[in-house]
Short mmCIF file of N, CA and C and ligand atoms in Angstrom, two decimals:
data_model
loop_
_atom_site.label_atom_id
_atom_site.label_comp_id
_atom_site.label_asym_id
_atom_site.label_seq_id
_atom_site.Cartn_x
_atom_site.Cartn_y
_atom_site.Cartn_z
N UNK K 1 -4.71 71.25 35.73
CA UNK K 1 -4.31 69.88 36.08
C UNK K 1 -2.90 69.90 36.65
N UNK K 2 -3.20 68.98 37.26
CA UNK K 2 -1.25 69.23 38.00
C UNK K 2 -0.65 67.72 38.05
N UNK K 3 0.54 67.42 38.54
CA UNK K 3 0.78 65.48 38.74
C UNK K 3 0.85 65.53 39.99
N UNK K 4 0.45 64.44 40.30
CA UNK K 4 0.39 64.35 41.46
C UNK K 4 1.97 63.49 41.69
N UNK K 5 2.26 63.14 43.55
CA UNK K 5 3.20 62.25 43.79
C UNK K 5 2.91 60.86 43.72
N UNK K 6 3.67 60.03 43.47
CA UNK K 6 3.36 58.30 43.28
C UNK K 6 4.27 57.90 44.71
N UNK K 7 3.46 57.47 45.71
CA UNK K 7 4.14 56.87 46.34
C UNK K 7 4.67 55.30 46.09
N UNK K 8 5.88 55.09 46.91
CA UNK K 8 6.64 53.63 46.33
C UNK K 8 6.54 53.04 47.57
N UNK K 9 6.91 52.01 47.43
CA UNK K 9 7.38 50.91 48.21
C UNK K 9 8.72 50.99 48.53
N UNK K 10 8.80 51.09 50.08
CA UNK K 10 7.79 49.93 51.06
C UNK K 10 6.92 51.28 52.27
N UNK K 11 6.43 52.38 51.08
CA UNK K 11 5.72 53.53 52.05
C UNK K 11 4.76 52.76 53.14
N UNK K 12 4.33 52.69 54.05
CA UNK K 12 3.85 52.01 54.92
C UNK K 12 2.08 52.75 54.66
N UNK K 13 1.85 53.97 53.53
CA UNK K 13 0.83 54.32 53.23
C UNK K 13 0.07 53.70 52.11
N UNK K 14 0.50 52.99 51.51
CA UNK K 14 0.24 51.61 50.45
C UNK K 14 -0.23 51.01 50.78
N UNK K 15 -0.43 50.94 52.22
CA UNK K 15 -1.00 50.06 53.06
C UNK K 15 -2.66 50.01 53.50
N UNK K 16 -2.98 51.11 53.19
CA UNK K 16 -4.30 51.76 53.79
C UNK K 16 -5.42 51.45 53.07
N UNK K 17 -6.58 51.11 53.55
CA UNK K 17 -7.47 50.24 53.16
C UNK K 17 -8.54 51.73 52.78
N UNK K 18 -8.71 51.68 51.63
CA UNK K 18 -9.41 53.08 50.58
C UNK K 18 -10.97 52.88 51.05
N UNK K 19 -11.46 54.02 51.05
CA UNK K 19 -12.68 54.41 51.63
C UNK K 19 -13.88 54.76 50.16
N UNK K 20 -15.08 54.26 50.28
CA UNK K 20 -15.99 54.27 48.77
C UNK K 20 -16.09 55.81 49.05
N UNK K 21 -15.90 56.31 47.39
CA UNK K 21 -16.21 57.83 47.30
C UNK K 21 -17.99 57.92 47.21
N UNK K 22 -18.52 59.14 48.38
CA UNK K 22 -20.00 59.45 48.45
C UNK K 22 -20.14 60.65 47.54
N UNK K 23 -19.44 61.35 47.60
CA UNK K 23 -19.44 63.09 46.88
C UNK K 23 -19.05 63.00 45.65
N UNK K 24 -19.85 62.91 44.45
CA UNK K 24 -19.43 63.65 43.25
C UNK K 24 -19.50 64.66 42.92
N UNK K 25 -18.37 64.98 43.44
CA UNK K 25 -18.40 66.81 42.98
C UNK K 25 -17.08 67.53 41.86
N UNK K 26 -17.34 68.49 41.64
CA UNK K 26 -16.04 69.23 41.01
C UNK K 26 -14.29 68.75 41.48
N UNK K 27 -14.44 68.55 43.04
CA UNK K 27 -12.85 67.89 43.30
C UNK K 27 -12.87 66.53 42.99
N UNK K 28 -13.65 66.06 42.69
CA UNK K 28 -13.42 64.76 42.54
C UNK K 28 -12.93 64.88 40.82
N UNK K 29 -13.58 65.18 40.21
CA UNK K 29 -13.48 65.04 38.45
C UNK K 29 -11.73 66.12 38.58
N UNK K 30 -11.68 67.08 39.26
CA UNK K 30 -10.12 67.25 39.55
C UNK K 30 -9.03 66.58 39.85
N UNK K 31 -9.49 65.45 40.84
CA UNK K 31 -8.09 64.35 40.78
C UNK K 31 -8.78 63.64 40.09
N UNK K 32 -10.17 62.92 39.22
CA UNK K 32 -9.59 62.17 37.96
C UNK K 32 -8.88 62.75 37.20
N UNK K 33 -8.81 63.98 36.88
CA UNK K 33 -8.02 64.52 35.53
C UNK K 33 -6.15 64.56 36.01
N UNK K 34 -6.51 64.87 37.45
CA UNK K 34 -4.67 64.76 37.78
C UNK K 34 -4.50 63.43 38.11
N UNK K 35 -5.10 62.37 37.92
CA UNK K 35 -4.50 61.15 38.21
C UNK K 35 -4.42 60.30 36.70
N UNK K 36 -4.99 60.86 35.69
CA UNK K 36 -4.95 60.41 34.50
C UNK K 36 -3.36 61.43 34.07
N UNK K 37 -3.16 62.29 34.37
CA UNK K 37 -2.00 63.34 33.95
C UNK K 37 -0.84 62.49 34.40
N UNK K 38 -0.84 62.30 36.00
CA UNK K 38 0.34 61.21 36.86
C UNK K 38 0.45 60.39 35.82
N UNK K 39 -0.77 59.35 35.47
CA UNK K 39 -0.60 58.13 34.96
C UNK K 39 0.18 58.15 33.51
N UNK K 40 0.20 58.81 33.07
CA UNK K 40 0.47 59.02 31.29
C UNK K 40 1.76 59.56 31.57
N UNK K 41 2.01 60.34 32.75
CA UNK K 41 3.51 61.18 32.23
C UNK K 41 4.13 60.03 32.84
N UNK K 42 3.86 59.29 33.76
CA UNK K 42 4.92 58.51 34.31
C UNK K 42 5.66 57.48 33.44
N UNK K 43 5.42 56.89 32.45
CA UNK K 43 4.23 56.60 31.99
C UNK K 43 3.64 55.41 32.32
N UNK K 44 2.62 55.01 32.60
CA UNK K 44 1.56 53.90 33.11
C UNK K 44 0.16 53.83 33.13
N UNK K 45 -0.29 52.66 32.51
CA UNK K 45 -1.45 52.10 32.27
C UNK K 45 -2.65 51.95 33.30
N UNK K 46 -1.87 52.22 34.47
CA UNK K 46 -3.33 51.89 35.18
C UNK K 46 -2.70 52.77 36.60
N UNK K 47 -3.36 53.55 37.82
CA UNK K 47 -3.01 54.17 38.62
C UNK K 47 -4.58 54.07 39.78
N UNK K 48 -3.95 53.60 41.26
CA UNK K 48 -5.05 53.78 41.72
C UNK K 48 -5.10 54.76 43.04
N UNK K 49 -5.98 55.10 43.50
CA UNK K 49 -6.12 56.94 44.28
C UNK K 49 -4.68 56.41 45.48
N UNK K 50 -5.19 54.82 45.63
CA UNK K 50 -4.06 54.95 47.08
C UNK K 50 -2.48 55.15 46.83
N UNK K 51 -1.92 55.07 45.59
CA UNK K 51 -0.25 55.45 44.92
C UNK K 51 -0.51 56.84 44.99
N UNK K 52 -1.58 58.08 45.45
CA UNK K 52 -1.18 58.84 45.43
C UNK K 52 -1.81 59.31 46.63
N UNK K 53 -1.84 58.80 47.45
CA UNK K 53 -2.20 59.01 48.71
C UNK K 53 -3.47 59.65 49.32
N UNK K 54 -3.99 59.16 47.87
CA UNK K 54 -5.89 59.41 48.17
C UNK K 54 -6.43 58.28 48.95
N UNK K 55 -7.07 58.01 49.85
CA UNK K 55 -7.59 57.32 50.35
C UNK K 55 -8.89 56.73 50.06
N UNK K 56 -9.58 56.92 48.90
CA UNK K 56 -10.90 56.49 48.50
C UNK K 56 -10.98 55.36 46.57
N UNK K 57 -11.87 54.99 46.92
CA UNK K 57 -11.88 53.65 46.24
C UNK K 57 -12.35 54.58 44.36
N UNK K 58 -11.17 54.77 44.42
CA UNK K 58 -11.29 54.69 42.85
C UNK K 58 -10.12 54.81 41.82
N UNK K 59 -10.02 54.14 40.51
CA UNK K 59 -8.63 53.96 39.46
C UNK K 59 -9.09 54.24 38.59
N UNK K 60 -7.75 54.59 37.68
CA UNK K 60 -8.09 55.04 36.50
C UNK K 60 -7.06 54.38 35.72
N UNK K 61 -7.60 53.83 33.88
CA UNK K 61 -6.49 52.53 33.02
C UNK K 61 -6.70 53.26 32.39
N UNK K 62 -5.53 52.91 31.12
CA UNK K 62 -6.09 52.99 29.92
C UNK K 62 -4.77 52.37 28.97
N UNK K 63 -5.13 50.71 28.80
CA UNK K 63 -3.94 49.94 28.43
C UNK K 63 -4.37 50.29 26.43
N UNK K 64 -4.35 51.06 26.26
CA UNK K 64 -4.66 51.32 24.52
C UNK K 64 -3.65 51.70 24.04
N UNK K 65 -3.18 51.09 22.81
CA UNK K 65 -1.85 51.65 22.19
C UNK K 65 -1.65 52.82 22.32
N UNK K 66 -2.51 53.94 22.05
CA UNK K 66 -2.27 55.05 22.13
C UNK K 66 -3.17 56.23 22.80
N UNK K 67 -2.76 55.39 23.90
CA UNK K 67 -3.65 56.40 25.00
C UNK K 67 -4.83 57.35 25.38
N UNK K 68 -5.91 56.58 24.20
CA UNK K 68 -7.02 57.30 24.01
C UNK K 68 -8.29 56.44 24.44
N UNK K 69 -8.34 55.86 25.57
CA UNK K 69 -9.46 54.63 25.96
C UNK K 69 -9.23 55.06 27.74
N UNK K 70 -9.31 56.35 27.72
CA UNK K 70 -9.42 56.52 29.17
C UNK K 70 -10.54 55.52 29.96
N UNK K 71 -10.42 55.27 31.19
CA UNK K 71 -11.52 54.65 32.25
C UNK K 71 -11.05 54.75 33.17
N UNK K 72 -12.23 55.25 34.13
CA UNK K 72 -12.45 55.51 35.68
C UNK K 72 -13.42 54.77 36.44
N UNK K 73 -12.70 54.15 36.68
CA UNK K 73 -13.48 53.40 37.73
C UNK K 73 -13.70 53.50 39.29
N UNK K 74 -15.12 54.07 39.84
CA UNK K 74 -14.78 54.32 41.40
C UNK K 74 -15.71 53.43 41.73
N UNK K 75 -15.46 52.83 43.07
CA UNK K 75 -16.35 52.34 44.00
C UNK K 75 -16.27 50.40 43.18
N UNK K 76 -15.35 50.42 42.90
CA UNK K 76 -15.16 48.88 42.11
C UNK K 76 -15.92 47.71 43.08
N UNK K 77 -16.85 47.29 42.13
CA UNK K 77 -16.73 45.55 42.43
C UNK K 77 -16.98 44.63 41.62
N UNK K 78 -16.33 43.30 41.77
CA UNK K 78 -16.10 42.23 41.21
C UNK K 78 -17.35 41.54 41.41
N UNK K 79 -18.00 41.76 39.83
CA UNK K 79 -19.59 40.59 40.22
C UNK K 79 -19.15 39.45 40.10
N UNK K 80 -18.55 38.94 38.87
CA UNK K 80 -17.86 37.75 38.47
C UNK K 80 -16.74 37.59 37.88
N UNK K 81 -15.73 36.59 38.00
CA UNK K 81 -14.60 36.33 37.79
C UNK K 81 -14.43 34.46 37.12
N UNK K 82 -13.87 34.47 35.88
CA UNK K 82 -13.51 33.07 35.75
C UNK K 82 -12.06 33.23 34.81
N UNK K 83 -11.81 31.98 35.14
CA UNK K 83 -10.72 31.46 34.20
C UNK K 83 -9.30 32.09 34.84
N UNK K 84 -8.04 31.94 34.17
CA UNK K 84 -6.75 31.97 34.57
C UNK K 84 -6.01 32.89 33.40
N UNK K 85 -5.57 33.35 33.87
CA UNK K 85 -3.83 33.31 32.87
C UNK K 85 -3.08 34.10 33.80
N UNK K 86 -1.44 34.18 33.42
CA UNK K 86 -0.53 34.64 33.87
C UNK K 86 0.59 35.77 32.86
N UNK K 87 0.31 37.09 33.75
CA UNK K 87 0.88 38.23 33.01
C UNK K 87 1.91 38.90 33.49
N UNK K 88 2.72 39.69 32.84
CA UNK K 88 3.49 40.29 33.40
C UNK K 88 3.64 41.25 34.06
N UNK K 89 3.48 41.53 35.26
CA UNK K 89 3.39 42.97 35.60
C UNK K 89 4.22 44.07 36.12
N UNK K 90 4.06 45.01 36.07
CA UNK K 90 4.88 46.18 36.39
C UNK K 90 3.74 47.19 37.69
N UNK K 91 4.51 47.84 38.23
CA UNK K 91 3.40 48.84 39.17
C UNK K 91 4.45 50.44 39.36
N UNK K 92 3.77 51.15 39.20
CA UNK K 92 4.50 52.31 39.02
C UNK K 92 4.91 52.50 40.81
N UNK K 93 4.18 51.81 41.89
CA UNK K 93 5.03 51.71 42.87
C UNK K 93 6.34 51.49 43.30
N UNK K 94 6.53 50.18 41.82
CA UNK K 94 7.60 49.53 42.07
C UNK K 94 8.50 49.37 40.93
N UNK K 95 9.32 51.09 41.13
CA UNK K 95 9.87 50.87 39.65
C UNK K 95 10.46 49.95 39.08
N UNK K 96 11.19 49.47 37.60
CA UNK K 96 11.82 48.73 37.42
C UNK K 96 11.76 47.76 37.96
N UNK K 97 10.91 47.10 38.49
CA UNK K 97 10.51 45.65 38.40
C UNK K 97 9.19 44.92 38.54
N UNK K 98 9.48 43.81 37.85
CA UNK K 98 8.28 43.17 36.72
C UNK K 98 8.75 41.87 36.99
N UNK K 99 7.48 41.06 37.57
CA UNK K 99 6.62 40.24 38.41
C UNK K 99 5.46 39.16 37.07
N UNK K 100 5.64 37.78 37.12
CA UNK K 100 4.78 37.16 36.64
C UNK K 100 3.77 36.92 37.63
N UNK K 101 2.00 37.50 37.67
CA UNK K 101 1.39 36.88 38.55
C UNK K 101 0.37 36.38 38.03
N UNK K 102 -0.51 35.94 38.74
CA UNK K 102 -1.41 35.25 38.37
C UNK K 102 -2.70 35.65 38.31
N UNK K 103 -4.18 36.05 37.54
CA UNK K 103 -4.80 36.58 38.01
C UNK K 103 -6.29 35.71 37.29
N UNK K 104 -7.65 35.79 37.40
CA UNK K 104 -8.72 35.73 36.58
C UNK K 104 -8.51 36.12 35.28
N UNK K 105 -8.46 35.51 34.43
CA UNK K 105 -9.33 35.65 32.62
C UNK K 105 -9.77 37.23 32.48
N UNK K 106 -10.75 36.69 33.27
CA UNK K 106 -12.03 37.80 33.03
C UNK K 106 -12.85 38.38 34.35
N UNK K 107 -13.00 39.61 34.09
CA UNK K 107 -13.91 39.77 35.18
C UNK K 107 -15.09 40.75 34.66
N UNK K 108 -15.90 40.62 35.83
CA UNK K 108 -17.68 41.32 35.85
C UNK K 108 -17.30 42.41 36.83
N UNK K 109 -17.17 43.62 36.37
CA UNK K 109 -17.56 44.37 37.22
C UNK K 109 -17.76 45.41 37.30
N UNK K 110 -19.04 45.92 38.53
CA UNK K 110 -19.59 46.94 38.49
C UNK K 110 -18.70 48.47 39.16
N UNK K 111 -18.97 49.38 38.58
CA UNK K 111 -18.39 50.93 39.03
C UNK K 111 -19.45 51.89 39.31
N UNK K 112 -19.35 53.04 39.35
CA UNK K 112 -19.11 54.26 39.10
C UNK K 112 -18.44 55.29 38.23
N UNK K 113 -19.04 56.19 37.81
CA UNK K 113 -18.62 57.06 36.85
C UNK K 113 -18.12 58.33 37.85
N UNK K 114 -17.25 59.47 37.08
CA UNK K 114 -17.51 60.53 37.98
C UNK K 114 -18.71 61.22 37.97
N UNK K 115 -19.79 60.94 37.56
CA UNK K 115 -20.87 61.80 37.91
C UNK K 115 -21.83 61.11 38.59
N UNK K 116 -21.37 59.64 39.08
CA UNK K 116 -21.77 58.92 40.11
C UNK K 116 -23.05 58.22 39.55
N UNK K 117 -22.36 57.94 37.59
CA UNK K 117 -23.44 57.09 37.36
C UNK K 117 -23.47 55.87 37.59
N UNK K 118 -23.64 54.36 36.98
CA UNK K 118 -23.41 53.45 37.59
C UNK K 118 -23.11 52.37 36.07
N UNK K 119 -22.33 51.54 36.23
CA UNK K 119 -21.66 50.68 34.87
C UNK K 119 -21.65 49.47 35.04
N UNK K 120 -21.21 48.55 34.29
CA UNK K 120 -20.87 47.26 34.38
C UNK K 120 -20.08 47.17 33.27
N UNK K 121 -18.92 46.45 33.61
CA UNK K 121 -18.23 46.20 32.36
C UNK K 121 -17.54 44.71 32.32
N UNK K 122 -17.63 44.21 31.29
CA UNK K 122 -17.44 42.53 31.27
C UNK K 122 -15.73 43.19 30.54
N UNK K 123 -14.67 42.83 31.12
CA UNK K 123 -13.58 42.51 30.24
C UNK K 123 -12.24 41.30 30.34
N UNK K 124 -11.53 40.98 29.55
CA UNK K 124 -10.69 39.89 29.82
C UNK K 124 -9.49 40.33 29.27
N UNK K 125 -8.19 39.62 29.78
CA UNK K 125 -7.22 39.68 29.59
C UNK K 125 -6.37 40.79 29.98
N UNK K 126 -5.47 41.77 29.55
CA UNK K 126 -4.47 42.19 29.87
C UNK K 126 -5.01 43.49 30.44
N UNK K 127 -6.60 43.62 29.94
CA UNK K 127 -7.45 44.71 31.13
C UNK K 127 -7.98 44.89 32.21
N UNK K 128 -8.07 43.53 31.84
CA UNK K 128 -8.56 42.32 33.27
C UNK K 128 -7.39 42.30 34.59
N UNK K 129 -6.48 42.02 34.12
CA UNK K 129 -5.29 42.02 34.64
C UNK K 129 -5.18 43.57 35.67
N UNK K 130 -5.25 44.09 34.59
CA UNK K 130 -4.94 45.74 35.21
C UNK K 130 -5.77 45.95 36.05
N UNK K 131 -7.23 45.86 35.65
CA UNK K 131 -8.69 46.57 37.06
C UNK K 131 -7.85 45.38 38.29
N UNK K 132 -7.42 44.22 37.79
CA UNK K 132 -7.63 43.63 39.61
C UNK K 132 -6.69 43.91 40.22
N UNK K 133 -5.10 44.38 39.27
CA UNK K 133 -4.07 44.71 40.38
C UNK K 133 -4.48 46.44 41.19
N UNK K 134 -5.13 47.11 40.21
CA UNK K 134 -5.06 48.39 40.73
C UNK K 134 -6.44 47.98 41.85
N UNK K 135 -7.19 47.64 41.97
CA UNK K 135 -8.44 47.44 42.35
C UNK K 135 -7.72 46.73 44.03
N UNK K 136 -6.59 45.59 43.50
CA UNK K 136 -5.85 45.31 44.96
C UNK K 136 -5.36 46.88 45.66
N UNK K 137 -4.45 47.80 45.26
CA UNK K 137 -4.35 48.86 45.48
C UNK K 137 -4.99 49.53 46.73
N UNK K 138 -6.81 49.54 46.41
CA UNK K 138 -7.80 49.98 46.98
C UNK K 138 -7.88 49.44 48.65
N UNK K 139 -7.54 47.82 48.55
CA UNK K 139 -7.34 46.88 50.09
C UNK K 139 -6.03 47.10 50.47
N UNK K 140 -4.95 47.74 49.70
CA UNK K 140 -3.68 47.99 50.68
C UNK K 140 -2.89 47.02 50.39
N UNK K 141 -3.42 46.26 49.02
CA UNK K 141 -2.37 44.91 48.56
C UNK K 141 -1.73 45.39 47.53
N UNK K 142 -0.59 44.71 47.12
CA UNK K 142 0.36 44.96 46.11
C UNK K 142 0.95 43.55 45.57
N UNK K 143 1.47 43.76 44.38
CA UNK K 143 1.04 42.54 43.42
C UNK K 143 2.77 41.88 43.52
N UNK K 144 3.41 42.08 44.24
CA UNK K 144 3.99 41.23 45.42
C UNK K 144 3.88 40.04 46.30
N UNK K 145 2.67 40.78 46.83
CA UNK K 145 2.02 39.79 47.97
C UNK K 145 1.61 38.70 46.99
N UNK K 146 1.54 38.67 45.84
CA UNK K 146 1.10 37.25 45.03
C UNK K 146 1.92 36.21 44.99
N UNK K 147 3.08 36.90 45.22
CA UNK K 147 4.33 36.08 44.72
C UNK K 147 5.16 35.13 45.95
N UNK K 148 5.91 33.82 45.37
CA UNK K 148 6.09 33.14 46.60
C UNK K 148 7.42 34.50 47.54
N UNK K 149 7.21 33.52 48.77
CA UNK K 149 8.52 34.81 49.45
C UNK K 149 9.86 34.74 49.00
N UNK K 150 10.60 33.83 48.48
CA UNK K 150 11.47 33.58 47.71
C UNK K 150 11.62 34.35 46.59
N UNK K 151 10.89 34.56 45.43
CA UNK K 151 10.35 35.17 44.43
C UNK K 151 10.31 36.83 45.02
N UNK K 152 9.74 37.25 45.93
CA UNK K 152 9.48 38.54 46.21
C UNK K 152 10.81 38.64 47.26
N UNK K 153 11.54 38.17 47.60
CA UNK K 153 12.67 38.41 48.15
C UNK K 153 13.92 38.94 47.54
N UNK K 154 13.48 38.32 45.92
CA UNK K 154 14.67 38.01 45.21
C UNK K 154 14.41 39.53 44.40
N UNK K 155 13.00 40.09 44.39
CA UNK K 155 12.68 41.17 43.05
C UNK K 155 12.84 42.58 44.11
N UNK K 156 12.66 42.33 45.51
CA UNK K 156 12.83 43.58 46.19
C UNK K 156 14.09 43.98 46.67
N UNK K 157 15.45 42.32 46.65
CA UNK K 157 16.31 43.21 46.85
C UNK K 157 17.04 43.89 45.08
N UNK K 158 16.61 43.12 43.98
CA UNK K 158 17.15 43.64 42.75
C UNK K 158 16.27 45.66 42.73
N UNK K 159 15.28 45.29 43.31
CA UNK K 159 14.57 47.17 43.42
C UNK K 159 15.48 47.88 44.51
N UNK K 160 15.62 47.40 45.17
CA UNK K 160 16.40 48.07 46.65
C UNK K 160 17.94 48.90 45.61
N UNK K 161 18.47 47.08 44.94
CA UNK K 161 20.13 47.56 44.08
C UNK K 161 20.20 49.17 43.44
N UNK K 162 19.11 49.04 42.35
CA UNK K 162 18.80 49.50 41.67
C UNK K 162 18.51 51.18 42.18
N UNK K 163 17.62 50.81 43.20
CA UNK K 163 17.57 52.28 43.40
C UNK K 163 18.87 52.86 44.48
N UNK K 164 20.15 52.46 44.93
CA UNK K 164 21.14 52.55 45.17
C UNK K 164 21.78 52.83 44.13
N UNK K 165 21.74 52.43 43.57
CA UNK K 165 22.33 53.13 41.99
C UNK K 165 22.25 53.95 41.20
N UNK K 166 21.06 54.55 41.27
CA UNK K 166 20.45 55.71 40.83
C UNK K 166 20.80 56.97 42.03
N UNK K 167 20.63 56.47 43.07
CA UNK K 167 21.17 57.61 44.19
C UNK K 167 22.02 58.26 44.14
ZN1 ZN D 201 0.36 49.05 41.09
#
């Protein structure tokens, strides 16, 4: 297993609209295991192929106290979605800063396994949260774009400070 790189913002490759994985094969179950490795050492809850400059539609969470509720999800879709709340989020794109957005309750939705079986999983709240920002990921969105421009004006130049400071 190896880590992979996390690309950040404002990489203009964040941008790229992820392609459904056809091949389950041996490389594939290789970057799940190095994208679960990225995700944990960085450390972060949820990671999706396009932060590391994979181009195909699949993430991997695992918001559990103690990091033992792995899930992979490839080929995501949203059967159903209801209800509201508003969470806090973080994106390992975007270090050090954390964004109230807005997202569905709950959602329905169907995957893929790596052995290209097939799932459904009903969940809500702060997991919920996680499949739809990383799942944005997959279309080249970032959980930014949620926010008014004022609001995202104000959190990218405090990321910009910040990483001037660290330089
Ligand atoms: Zn993210």
């Amino acid at each position: 297993m190896s880590q992979l790189e996390i690309l950040e913002f404002p990489d203009p490759r964040l941008r790229t609209l992820a392609q459904p994985v056809t091949v389950f094969d041996a490389a594939l179950k290789t970057l799940v295991a190095d994208m679960f490795e990225t995700m944990y050492a960085a450390p972060g809850v949820g990671l999706a192929a396009t932060q590391v400059d994979v181009h195909q539609q699949l993430l991997v969470a695992d918001m559990s106290e103690n990091s033992d509720h792995p899930l992979v999800l490839i080929n995501p879709r949203i059967l159903e979605k209801d209800g509201e709340q508003v969470y806090q989020e973080g994106c390992l794109s975007f270090p050090g800063i954390f964004a109230d957005v807005d997202r569905a309750l709950r959602i329905k939705v169907a995957a893929h396994d790596a052995d290209g079986g097939e799932f459904v999983l009903d969940v809500e709240g702060p997991l919920a949260v996680c499949i739809q920002h990383e799942m944005d990921h997959l279309v080249g969105k970032l959980f930014v774009d949620h926010l008014s421009l004022l609001k995202r004006t104000m959190l990218l130049k405090r990321m910009e400070k910040k990483r001037r400071q660290n330089a």
